[in-house]
Coordinates of C-alpha atoms in Angstrom, one line a residue:
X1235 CA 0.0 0.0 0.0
X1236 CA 1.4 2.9 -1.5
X1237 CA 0.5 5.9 1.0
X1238 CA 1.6 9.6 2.0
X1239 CA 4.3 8.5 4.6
X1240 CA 5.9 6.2 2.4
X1241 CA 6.8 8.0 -0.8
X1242 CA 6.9 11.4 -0.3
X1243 CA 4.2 12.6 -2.5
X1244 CA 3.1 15.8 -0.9
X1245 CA 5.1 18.9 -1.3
X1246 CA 2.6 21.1 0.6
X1247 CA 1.4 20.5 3.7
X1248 CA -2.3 20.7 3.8
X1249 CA -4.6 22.3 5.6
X1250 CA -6.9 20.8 7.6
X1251 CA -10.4 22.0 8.6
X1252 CA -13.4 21.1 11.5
X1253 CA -16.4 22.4 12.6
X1254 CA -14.8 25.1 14.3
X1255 CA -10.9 24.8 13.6
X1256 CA -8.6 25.6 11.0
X1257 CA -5.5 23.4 11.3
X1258 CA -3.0 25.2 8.8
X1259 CA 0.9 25.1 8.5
X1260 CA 2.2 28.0 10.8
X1261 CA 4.1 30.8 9.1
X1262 CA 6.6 33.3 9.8
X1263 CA 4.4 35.8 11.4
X1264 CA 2.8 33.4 14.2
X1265 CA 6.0 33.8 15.8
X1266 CA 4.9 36.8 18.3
X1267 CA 1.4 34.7 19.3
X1268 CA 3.5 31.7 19.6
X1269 CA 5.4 32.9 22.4
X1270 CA 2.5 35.5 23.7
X1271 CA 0.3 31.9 24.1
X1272 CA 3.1 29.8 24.6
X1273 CA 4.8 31.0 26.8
X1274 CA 2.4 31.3 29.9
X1275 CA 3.6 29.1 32.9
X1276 CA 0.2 27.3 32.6
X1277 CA 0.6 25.6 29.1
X1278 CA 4.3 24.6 30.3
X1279 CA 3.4 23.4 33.3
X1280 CA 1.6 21.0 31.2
X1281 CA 3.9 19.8 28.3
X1282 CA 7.2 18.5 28.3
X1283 CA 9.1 20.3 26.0
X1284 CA 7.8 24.2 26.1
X1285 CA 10.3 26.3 28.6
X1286 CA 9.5 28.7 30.6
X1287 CA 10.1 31.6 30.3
X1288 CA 9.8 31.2 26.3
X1289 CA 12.5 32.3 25.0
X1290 CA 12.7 35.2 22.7
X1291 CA 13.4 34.1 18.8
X1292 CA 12.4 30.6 20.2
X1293 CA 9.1 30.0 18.0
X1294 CA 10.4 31.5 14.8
X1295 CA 13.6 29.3 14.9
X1296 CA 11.0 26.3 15.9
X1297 CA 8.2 27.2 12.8
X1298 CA 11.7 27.5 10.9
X1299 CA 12.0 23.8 11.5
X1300 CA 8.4 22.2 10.4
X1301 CA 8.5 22.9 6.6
X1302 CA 11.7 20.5 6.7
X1303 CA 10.1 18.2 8.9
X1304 CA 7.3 17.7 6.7
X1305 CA 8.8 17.4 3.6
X1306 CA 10.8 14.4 4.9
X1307 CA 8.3 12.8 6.9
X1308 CA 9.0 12.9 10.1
X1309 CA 6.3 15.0 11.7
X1310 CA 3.0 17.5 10.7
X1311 CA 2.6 20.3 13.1
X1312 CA -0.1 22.2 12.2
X1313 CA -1.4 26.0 13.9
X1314 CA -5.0 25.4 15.4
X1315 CA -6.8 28.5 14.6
X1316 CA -10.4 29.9 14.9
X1317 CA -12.5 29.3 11.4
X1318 CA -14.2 32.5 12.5
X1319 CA -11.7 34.2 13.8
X1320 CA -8.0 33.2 12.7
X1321 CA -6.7 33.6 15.7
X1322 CA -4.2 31.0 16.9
X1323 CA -6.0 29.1 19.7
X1324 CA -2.8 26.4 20.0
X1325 CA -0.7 24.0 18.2
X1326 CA -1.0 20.5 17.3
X1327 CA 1.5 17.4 15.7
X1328 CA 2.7 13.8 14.9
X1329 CA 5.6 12.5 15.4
X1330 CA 6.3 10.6 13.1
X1331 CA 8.5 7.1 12.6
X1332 CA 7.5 6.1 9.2
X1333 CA 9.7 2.8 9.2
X1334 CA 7.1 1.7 12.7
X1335 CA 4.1 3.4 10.5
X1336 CA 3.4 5.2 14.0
X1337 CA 3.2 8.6 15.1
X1338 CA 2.6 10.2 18.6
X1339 CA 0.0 13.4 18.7
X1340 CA 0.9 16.3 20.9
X1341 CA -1.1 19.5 21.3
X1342 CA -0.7 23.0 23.2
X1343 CA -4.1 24.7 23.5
X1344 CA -3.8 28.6 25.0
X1345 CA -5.1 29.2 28.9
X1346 CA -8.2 31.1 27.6
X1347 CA -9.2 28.4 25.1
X1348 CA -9.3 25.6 27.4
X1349 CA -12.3 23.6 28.6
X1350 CA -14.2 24.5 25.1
X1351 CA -13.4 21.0 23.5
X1352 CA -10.9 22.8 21.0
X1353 CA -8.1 19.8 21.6
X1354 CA -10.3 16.6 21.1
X1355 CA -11.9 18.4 18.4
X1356 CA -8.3 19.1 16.4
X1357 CA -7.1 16.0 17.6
X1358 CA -9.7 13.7 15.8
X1359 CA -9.0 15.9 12.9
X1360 CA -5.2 14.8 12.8
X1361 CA -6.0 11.4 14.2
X1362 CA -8.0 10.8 11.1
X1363 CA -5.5 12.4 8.6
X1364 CA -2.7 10.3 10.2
X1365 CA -5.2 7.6 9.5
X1366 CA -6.8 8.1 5.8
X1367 CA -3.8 10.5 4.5
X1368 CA -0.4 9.5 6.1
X1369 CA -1.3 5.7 6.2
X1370 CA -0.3 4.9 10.0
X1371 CA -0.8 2.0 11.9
X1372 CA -0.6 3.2 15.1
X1373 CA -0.7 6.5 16.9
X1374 CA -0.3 7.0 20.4
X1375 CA -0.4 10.0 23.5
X1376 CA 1.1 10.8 26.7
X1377 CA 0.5 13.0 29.4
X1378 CA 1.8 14.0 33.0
X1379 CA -0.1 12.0 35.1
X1380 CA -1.3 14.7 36.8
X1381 CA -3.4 16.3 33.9
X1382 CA -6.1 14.0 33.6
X1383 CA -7.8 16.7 31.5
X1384 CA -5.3 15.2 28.4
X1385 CA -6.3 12.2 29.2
X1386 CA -9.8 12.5 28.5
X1387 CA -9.2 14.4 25.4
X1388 CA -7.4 10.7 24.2
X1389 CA -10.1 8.7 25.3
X1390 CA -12.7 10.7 23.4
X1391 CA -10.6 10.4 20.3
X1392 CA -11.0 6.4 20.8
X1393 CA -7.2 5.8 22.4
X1394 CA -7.1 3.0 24.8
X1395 CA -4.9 3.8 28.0
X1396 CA -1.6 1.4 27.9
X1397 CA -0.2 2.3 31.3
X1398 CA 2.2 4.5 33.1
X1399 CA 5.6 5.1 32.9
X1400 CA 6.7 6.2 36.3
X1401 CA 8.9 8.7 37.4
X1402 CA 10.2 8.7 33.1
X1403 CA 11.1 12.6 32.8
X1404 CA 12.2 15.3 34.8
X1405 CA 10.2 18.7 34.7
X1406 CA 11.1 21.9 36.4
X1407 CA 13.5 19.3 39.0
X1408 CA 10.7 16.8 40.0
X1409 CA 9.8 13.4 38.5
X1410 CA 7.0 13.5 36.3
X1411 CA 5.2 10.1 35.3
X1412 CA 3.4 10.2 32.1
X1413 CA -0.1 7.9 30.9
X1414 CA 0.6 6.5 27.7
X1415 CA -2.7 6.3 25.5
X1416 CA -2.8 4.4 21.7
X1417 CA -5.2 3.8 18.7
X1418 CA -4.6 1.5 16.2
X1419 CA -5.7 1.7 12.4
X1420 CA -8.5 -1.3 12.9
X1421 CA -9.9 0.0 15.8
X1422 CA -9.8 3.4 14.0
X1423 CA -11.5 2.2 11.5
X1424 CA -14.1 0.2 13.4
X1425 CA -15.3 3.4 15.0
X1426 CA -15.4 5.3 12.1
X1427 CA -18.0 2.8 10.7
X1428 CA -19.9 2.5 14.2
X1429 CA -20.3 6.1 13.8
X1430 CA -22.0 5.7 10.4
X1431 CA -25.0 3.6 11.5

């Protein structure tokens, strides 16, 4: 099976819409809101890799990075924006390891955004284009242990929870354990057409 992930047909990254979300390649001039949204204490408090205090130049030298990444296949990170609005409500991306045909989703969604359904809304949209476009297998989640919130976003987007890995990274000089979530292709698939009758 010939798909996306395997021969590099797409020189574009697409974009990707929802009900109430644009998901769009972020440009040069998201920079400023990147940082702005970014970098509150909140949204690194509950990722592993955003610092804080976001560093200035840090998000243009990162959206620098995902036109590269894309074009050799080894992740999609797409802005989240407002359809009505266009402003930039978060960020979203695979992972990819195309040899594995997996790919692990990670999101930021900004402080004044949360709790409106914005992250399991743009994460179904992605877990279905890793799905249907990129031709994956498997994609999987984690989150500290103590954001169940994240959690529940993967379980609405179908992931089963796999277990915990204790104590596996260091944030901010405590041990953080993270919940490991994972959907595979079949079971993808099998919701998709439960949804349909």
């Amino acid at each position: 099976m010939r798909t996306l992930i395997d021969a590099h047909v797409a020189n574009q990254q697409p974009t990707l819409t929802t009900e109430r979300l644009t998901l769009r390649p972020f440009k040069a001039d998201d920079a400023f809101d990147v940082e702005r949204l970014a970098g509150m204490r909140e949204i690194a408090d509950t990722t592993l890799n955003i610092p804080h205090p976001y560093p200035h130049g840090g998000a243009a030298s990162w959206i620098r990075l995902h036109g590269p990444a894309w074009e050799n296949g080894t992740s999609a990170t797409f802005a989240i924006v407002g359809r009505k609005t266009g402003a930039l409500v978060g960020a979203i991306s695979l992972m990819i390891k195309r040899e594995h045909r997996r790919a692990e989703l990670g999101y930021w969604i900004a402080l004044d955004c949360w709790n409106r359904g914005y992250a399991t809304e743009a994460s179904q949209r992605l877990v279905d284009f890793g799905f249907e476009v990129l031709g994956l297998h498997r994609i999987e989640a984690r989150h500290f242990l103590r954001n169940p919130a994240s959690g529940r976003v993967m379980e609405k987007v179908g992931m089963q929870p796999e277990g915990v890995e204790r104590d596996w990274v260091i944030k901010w000089d405590r041990y953080e354990s993270l919940a490991r979530y994972s959907i595979l292709e079949p079971e993808w698939r099998a919701a998709r057409l439960r949804q349909r009758e």
